[in-house]
Short mmCIF file of C-alpha atoms and ligand atoms in Angstrom, two decimals:
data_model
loop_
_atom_site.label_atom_id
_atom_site.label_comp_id
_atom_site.label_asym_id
_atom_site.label_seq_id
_atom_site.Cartn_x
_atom_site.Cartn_y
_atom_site.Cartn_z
CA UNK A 95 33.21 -18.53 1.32
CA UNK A 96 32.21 -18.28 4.67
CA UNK A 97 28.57 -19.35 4.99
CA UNK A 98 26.17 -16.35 6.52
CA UNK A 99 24.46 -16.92 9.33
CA UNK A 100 21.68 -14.34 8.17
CA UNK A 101 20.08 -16.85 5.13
CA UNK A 102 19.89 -19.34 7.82
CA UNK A 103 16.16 -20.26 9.50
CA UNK A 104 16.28 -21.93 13.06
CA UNK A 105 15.93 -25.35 10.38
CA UNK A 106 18.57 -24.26 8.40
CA UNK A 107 20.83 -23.38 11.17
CA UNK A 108 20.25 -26.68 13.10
CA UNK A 109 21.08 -28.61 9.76
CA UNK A 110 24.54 -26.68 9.40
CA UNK A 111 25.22 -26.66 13.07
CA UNK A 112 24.78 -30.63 11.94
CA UNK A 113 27.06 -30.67 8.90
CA UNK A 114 29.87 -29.30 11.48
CA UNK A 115 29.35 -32.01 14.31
CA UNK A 116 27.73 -29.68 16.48
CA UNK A 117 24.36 -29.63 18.91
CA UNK A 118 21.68 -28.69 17.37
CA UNK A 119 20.59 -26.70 20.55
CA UNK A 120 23.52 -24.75 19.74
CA UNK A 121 22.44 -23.61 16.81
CA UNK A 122 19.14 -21.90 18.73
CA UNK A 123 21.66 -20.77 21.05
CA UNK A 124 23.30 -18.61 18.12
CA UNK A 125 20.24 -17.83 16.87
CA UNK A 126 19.06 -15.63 19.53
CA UNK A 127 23.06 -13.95 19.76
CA UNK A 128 22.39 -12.88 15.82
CA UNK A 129 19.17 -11.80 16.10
CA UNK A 130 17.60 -10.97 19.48
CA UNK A 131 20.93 -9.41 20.96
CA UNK A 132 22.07 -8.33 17.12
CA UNK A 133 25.69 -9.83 18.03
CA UNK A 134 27.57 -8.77 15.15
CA UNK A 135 31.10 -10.98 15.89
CA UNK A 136 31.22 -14.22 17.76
CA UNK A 137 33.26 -12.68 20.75
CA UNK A 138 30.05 -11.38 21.77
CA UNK A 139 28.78 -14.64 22.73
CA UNK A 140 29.78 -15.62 25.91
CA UNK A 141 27.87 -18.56 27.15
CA UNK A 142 29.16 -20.63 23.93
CA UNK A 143 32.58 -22.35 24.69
CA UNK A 144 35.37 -20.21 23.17
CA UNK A 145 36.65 -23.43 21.11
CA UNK A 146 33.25 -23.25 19.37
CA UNK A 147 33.38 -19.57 18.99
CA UNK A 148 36.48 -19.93 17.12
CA UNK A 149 35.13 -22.71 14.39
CA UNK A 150 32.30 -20.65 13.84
CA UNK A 151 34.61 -17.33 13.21
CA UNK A 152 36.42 -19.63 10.75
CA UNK A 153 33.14 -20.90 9.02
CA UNK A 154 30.60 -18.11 9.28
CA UNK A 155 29.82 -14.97 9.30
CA UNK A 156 26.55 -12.14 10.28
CA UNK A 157 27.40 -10.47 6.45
CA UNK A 158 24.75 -7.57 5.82
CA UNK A 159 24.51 -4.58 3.27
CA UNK A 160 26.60 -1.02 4.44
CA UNK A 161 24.50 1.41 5.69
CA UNK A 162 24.69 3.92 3.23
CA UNK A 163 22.09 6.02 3.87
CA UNK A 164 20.21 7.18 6.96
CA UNK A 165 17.58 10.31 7.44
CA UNK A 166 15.27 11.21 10.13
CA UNK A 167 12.29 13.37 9.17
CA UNK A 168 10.57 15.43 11.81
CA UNK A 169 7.40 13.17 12.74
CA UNK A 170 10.27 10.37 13.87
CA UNK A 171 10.24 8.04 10.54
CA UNK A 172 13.74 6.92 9.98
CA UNK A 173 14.98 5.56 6.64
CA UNK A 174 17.48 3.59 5.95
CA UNK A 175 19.56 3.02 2.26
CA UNK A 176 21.16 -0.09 2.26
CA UNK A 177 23.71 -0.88 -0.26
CA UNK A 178 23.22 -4.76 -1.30
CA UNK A 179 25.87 -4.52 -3.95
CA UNK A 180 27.75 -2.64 -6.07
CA UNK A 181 25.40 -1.82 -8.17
CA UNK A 182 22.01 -2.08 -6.14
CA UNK A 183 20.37 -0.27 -3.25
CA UNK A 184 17.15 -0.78 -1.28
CA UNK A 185 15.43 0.87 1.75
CA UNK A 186 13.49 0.28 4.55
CA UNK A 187 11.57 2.72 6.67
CA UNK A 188 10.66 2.99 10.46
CA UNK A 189 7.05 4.25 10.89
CA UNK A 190 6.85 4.94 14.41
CA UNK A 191 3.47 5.23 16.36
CA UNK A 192 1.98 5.53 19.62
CA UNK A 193 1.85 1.89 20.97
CA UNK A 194 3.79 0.51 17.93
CA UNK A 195 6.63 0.82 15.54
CA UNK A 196 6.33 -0.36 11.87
CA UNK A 197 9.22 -1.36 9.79
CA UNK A 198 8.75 -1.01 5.94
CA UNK A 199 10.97 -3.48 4.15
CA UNK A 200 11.91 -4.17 0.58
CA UNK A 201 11.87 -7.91 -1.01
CA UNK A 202 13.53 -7.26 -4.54
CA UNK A 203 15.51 -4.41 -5.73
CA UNK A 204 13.41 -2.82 -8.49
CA UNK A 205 10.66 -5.11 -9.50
CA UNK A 206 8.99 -6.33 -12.68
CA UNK A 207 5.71 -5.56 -12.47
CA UNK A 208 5.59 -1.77 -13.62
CA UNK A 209 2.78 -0.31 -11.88
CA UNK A 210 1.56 2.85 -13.68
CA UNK A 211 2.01 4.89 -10.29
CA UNK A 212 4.83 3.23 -8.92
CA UNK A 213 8.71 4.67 -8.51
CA UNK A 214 9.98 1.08 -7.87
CA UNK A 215 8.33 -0.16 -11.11
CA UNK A 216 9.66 2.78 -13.10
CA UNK A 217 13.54 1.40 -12.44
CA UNK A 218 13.08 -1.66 -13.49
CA UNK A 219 13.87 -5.14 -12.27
CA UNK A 220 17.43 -5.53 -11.03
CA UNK A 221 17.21 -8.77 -8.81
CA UNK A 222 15.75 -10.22 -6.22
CA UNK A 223 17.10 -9.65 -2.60
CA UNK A 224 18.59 -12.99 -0.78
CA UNK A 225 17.17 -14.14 2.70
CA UNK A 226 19.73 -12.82 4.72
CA UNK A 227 19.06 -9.07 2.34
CA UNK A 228 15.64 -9.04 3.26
CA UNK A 229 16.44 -10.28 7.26
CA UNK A 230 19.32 -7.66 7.41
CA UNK A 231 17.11 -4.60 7.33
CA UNK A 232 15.04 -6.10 10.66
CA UNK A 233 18.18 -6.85 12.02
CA UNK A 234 20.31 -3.08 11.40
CA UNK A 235 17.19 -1.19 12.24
CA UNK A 236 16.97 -2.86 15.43
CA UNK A 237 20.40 -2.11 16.39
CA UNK A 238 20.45 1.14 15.42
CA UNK A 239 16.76 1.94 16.65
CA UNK A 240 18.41 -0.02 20.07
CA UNK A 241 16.26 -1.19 22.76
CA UNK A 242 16.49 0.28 25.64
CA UNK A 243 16.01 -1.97 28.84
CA UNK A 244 12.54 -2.82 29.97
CA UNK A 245 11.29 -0.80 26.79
CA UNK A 246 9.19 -2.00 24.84
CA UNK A 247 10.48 -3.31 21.72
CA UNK A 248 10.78 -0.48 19.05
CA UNK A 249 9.75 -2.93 16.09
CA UNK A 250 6.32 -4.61 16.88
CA UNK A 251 5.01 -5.00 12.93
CA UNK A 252 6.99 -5.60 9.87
CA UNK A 253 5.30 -5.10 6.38
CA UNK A 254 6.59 -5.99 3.31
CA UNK A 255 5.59 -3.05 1.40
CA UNK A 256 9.17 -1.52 -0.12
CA UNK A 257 10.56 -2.02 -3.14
CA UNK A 258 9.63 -5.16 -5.25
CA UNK A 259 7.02 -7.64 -5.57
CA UNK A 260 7.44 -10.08 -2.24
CA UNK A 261 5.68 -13.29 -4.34
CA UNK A 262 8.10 -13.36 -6.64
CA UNK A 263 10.34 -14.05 -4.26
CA UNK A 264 9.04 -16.28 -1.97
CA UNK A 265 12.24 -18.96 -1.96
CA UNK A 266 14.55 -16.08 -0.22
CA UNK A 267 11.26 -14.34 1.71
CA UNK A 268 9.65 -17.32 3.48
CA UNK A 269 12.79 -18.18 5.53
CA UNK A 270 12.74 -14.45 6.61
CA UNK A 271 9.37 -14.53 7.40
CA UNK A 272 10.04 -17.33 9.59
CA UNK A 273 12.67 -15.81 11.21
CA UNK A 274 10.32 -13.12 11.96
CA UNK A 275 7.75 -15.26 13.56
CA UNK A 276 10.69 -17.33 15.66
CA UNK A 277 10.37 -16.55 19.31
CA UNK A 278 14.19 -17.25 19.40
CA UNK A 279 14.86 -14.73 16.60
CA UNK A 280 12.20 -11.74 16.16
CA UNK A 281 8.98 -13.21 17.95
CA UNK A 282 6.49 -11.20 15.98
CA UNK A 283 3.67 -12.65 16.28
CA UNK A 284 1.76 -13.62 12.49
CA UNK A 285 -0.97 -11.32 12.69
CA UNK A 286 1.82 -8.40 13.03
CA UNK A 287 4.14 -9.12 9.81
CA UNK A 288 2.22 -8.28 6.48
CA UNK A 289 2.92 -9.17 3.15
CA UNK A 290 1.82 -6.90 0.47
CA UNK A 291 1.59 -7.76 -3.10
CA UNK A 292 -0.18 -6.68 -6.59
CA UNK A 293 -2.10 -9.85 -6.87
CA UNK A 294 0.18 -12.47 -7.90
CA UNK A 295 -2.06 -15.66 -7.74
CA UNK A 296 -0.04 -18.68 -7.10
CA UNK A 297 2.54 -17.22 -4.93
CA UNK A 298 -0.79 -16.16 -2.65
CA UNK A 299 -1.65 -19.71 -2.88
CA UNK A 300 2.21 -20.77 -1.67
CA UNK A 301 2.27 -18.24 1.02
CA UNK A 302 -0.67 -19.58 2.73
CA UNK A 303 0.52 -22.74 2.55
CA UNK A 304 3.79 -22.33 3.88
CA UNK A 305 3.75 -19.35 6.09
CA UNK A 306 0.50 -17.62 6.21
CA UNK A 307 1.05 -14.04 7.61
CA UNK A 308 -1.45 -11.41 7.64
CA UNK A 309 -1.77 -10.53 3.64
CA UNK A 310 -2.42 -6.86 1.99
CA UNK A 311 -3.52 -6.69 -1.76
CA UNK A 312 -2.93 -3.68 -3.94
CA UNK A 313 -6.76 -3.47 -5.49
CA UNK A 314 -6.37 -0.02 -6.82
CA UNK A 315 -9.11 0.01 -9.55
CA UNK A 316 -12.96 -1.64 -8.91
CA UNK A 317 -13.11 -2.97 -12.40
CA UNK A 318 -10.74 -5.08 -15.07
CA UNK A 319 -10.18 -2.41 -17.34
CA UNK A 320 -8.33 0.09 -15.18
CA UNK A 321 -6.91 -2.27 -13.48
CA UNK A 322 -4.90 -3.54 -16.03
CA UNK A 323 -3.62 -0.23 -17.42
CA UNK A 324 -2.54 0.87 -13.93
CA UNK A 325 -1.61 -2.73 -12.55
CA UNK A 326 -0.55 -4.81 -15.23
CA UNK A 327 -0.27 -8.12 -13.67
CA UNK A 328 -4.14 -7.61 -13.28
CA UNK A 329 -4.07 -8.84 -17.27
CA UNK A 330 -2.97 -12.58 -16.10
CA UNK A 331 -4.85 -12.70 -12.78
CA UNK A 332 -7.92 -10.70 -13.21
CA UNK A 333 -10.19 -9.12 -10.20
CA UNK A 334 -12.14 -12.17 -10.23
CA UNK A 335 -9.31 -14.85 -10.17
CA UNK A 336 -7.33 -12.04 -7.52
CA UNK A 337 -10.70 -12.70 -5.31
CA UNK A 338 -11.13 -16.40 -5.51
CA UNK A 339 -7.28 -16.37 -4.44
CA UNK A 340 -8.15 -13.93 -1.24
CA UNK A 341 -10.77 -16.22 -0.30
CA UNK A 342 -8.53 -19.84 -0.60
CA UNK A 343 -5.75 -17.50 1.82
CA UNK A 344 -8.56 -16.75 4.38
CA UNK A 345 -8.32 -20.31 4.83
CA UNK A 346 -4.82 -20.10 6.35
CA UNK A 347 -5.13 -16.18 7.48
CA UNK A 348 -3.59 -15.78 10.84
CA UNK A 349 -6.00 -12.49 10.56
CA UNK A 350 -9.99 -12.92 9.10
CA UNK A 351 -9.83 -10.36 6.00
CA UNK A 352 -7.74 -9.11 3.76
CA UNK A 353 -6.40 -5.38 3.74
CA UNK A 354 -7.27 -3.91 0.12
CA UNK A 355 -4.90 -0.96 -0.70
CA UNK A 356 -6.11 1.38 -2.70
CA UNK A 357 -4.12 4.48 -3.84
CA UNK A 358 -5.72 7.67 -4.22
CA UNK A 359 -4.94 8.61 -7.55
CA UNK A 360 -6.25 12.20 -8.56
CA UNK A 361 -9.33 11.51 -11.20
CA UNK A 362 -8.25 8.25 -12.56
CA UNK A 363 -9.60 5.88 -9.73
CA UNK A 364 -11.16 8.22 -6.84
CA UNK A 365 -14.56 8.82 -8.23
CA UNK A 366 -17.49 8.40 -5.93
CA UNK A 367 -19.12 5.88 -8.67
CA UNK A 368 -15.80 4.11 -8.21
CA UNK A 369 -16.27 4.01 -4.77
CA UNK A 370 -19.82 2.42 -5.10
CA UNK A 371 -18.36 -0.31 -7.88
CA UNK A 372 -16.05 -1.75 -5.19
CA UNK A 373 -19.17 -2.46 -2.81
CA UNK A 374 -19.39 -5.86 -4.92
CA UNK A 375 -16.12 -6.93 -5.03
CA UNK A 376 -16.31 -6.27 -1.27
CA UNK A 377 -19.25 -8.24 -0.85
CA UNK A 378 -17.39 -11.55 -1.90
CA UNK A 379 -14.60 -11.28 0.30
CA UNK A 380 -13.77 -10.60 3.95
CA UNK A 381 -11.48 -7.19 4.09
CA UNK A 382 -11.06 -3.85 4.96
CA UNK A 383 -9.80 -0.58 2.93
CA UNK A 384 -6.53 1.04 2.66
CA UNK A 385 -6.86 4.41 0.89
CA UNK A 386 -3.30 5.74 0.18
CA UNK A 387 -2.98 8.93 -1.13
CA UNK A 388 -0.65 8.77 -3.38
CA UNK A 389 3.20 9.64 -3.10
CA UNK A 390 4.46 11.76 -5.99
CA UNK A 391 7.75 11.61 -7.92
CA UNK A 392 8.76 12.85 -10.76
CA UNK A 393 7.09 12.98 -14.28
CA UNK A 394 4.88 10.54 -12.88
CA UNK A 395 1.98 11.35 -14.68
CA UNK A 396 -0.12 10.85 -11.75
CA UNK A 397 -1.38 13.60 -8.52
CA UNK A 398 -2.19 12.63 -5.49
CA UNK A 399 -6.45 12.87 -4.95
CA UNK A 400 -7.84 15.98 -3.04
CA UNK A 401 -8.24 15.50 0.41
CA UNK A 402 -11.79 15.86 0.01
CA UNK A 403 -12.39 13.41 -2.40
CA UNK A 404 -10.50 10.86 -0.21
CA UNK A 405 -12.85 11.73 2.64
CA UNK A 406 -15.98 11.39 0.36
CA UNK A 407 -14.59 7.87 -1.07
CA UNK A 408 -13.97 6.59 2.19
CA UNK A 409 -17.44 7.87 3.79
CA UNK A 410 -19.26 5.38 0.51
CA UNK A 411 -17.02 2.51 1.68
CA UNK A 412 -17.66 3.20 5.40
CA UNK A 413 -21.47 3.98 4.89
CA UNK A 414 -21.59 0.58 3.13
CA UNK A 415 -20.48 -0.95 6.46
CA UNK A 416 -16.86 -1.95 5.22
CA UNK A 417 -13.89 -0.79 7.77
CA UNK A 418 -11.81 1.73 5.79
CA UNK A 419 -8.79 3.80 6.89
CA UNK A 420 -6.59 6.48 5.01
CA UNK A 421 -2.57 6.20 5.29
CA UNK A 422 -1.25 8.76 6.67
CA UNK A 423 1.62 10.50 4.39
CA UNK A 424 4.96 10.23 6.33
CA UNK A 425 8.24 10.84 6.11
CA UNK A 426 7.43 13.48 2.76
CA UNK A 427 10.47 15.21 3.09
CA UNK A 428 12.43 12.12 3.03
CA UNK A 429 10.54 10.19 0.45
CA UNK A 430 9.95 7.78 3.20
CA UNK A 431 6.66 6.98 2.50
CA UNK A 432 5.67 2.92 1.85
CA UNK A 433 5.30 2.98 -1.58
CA UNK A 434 8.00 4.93 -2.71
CA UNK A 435 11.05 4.09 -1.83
CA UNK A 436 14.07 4.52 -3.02
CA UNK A 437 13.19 6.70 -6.21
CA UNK A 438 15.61 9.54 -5.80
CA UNK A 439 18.54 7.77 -4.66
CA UNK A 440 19.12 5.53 -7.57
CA UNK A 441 17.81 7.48 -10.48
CA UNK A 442 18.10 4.68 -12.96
CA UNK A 443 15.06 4.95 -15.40
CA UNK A 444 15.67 2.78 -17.69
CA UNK A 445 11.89 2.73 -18.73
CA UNK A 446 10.59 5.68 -21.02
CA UNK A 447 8.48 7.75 -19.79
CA UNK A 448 5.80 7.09 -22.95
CA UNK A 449 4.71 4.06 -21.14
CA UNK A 450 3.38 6.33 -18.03
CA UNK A 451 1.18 8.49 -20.42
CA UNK A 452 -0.92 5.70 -21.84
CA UNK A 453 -3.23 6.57 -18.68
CA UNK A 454 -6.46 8.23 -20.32
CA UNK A 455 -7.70 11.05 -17.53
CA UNK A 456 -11.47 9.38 -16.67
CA UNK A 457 -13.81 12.83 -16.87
CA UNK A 458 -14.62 14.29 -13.54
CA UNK A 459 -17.62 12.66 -11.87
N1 SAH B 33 4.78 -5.01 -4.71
C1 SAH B 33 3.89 -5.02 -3.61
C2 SAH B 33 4.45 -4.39 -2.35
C3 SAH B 33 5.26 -3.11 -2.49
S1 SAH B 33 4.38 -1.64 -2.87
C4 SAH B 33 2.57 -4.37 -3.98
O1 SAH B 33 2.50 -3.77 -5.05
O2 SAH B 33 1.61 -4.54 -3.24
C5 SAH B 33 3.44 -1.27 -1.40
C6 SAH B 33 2.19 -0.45 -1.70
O3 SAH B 33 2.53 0.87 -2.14
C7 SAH B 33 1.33 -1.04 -2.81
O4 SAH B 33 -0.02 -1.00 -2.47
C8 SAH B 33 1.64 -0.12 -3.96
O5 SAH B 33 0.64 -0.17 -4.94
C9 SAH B 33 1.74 1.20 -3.27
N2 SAH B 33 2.40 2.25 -4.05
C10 SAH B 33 3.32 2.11 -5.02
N3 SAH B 33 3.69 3.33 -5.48
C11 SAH B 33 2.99 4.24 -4.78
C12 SAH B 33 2.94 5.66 -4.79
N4 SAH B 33 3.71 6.37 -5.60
N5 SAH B 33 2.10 6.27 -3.93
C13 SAH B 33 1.34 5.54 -3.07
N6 SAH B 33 1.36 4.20 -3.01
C14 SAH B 33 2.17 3.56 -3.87
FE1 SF4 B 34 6.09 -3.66 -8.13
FE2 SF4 B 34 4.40 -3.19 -6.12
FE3 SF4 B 34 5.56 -1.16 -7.45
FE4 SF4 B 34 3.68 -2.63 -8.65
S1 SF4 B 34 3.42 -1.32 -6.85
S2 SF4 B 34 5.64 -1.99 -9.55
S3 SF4 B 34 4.12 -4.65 -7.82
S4 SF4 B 34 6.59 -2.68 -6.18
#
C-alpha cells in the first residue's frame, strides 16, 4: 500500500524521503504542496522535477476521508461529516468570528469515557482516528473554506474539542499537532491550537512533555461526588490529582492558565453555592472559566441551565476576580455546536439509556 503522506510529520517525512534516496529538503518541499497549498495529486507540484513527481505517485499518496456531509447554518458555522470508514464517521466544525476562525476537530470516533451529558459518549467507543484522520479535517476545511489571496487565513485556532477523548490518543494526535504548529505545514502558532480533555492524568503529563499546546479541562462539577457521576474518569483521577496535573502542565504551557469548561447543566451543577465551591479549586491553580450551556439531544436526561442562572454563576466567578466567559451556542440548527457532534448522523446507541438516569436532580438552591 501506498504510504500517505498525511500520517507523516516534517520528521517523519524527511525519514521516508530518506528510505527512498531522496533530499531531505525535499521532503519540506512536499510538505508545504500537501498542506499549505492543499495539493491533492503530485502534478500540482511544479518546482519538484517531474522524475521525482512520478516515484512519489508510485509510492504515496494525500488519502483522506469522503466528504460526506456538509451544512452551513445561518450565523456562518460550517460542518463537515467525514466518512473515515465504512463503518465510522466524525465531524469537524468551522466557528467563524470577527478577527478569527475556529476549527472544531474530532480525535477518536466515539470515545470511552461516557460522560453523563455527552452525545459522543452515549455511542460508544469505535476507534481511535489515525494521524493523517485527525490532520485531514484541517486540511479539507481549508480547501473548501479556500483562501482567498492576501486574506487572511480563514483557520487561525484549532481545538480539539469533537468527538473523543484527544489523551487517549496521543500516538496518532501529537504528530498532528505538530503539523499544526509547523510553519511549513499549518503555522499556528501554540497558544492558538487547544487540546481539550476530561482529565486524563498521564496523557496531560505526556502532552506537556512532548508538545505542550494551550490545554482546556472539562471541570464540570466543584466537588468529587458529582463529578464522578457526571464524568466518570473523575473516579481514577480525582479533582485533586486533575489539579496537581494542571499545575505540572503550567510548567510547559505555551499559555499561563488553564481554561476550565464547565457545562451548564439545568439544576444538577449550576447552583450559586456551586459557583462559590469552585472559588477553592480556583485558588490552587492558574485558569479561567468556560461556562457552556449545554447542547441537548435526545433522551438525554439533561436541560440546558436558564440563561439567568448562567449569568448569576458567572457574576460569583467573576466577582471572585477569576476571568469567566459563556460559549456562545452555534450552529443549533445543525447540531454544530463543540460538544456535540455527530449525534444525529450516526444514531448508534449502543448504551441503554438506564445508565443516563442514575443522575439524582440536586434540589433547587
Ligand atoms: N473529550 C474531551 C474533548 C471533547 S468534548 C473533553 O471531554 O474535554 C469538548 C467539550 O464539550 C467538553 O468540555 C465536553 O464536556 C463538552 N460537552 C460534551 N457534551 C456536551 C453537551 N451535550 N453540551 C455541551 N457541552 C458538551
Ligand atoms: Fe468523551 Fe469528552 Fe464526551 Fe466525555 S465529554 S464522553 S471525554 S468526548
Amino acid at each position: 500500500m501506498r504510504v500517505n503522506l498525511l500520517d507523516l510529520d516534517a520528521g517523519a517525512m524527511q525519514r521516508w524521503f530518506a528510505s527512498i534516496g531522496e533530499k531531505p529538503f525535499r521532503a519540506r518541499q512536499v510538505l508545504r504542496w500537501v498542506h499549505q497549498r492543499g495539493a491533492q495529486d503530485f502534478d500540482a507540484m511544479t518546482d519538484i522535477a517531474r522524475s521525482l513527481r512520478a516515484r512519489l505517485a508510485e509510492g504515496a499518496e494525500m488519502r483522506a476521508p469522503a466528504i460526506v456531509g456538509d451544512s452551513t447554518s445561518a450565523d456562518g458555522t460550517r460542518k463537515w461529516l467525514l466518512k473515515v470508514d465504512g463503518a465510522n464517521a466524525v465531524d469537524s466544525v468551522y466557528i467563524p468570528e470577527t478577527g478569527r476562525g475556529t476549527l472544531c476537530i474530532s480525535s477518536q470516533a466515539g470515545c470511552t469515557l461516557d460522560c453523563a451529558f455527552c452525545s459522543t459518549g452515549k455511542q460508544g467507543f469505535n476507534r481511535n482516528l489515525s494521524t493523517a484522520e485527525i490532520v485531514a479535517q484541517l486540511w479539507i476545511a481549508n480547501r473548501l473554506l479556500g483562501r482567498k489571496q492576501g486574506a487572511a487565513r480563514p483557520i487561525t485556532n484549532v481545538v480539539l474539542m469533537g468527538m473523543g477523548e484527544p489523551m487517549l490518543n496521543l500516538d496518532a494526535l501529537i504528530p498532528a499537532l505538530r503539523l499544526m504548529l509547523d510553519d511549513d505545514a499549518y503555522g499556528l502558532s501554540r497558544r492558538r491550537v487547544t487540546v481539550s480533555t476530561s482529565g486524563v492524568v498521564p496523557g496531560m503529563d505526556r502532552l506537556a512533555e512532548e508538545c505542550p499546546v494551550a490545554l482546556a479541562v472539562s471541570l464540570h462539577a466543584p466537588d468529587d461526588e458529582l463529578r464522578d457521576r457526571i464524568v466518570p474518569i473523575n473516579r481514577k483521577y480525582p479533582i485533586r490529582e486533575l489539579i496537581r496535573a494542571c499545575n505540572r502542565y503550567l510548567e510547559h504551557a505555551p499559555r499561563d492558565f488553564i481554561t476550565f469548561e464547565y457545562v451548564m447543566l439545568d439544576a444538577v451543577n449550576d447552583s450559586a453555592a456551586q459557583a462559590r465551591a469552585l472559588l477553592p479549586i480556583a485558588a490552587k491553580v492558574r485558569c479561567k472559566f468556560n461556562l457552556i450551556p449545554f447542547n441537548p439531544f435526545p433522551h438525554s436526561g439533561f436541560e440546558r441551565s436558564k440563561p439567568e442562572t448562567i449569568r448569576r454563576f458567572a457574576e460569583i466567578l467573576q466577582r471572585a476576580g477569576l476571568t469567566v466567559t459563556t460559549r456562545k451556542t452555534r450552529g443549533d440548527a445543525i447540531d454544530a455546536a463543540c460538544g456535540q457532534l455527530a449525534g444525529k448522523v450516526a444514531d448508534r446507541t449502543r448504551r441503554t439509556s438506564a445508565r443516563r438516569v442514575a443522575i439524582p436532580v440536586r434540589e433547587a438552591a
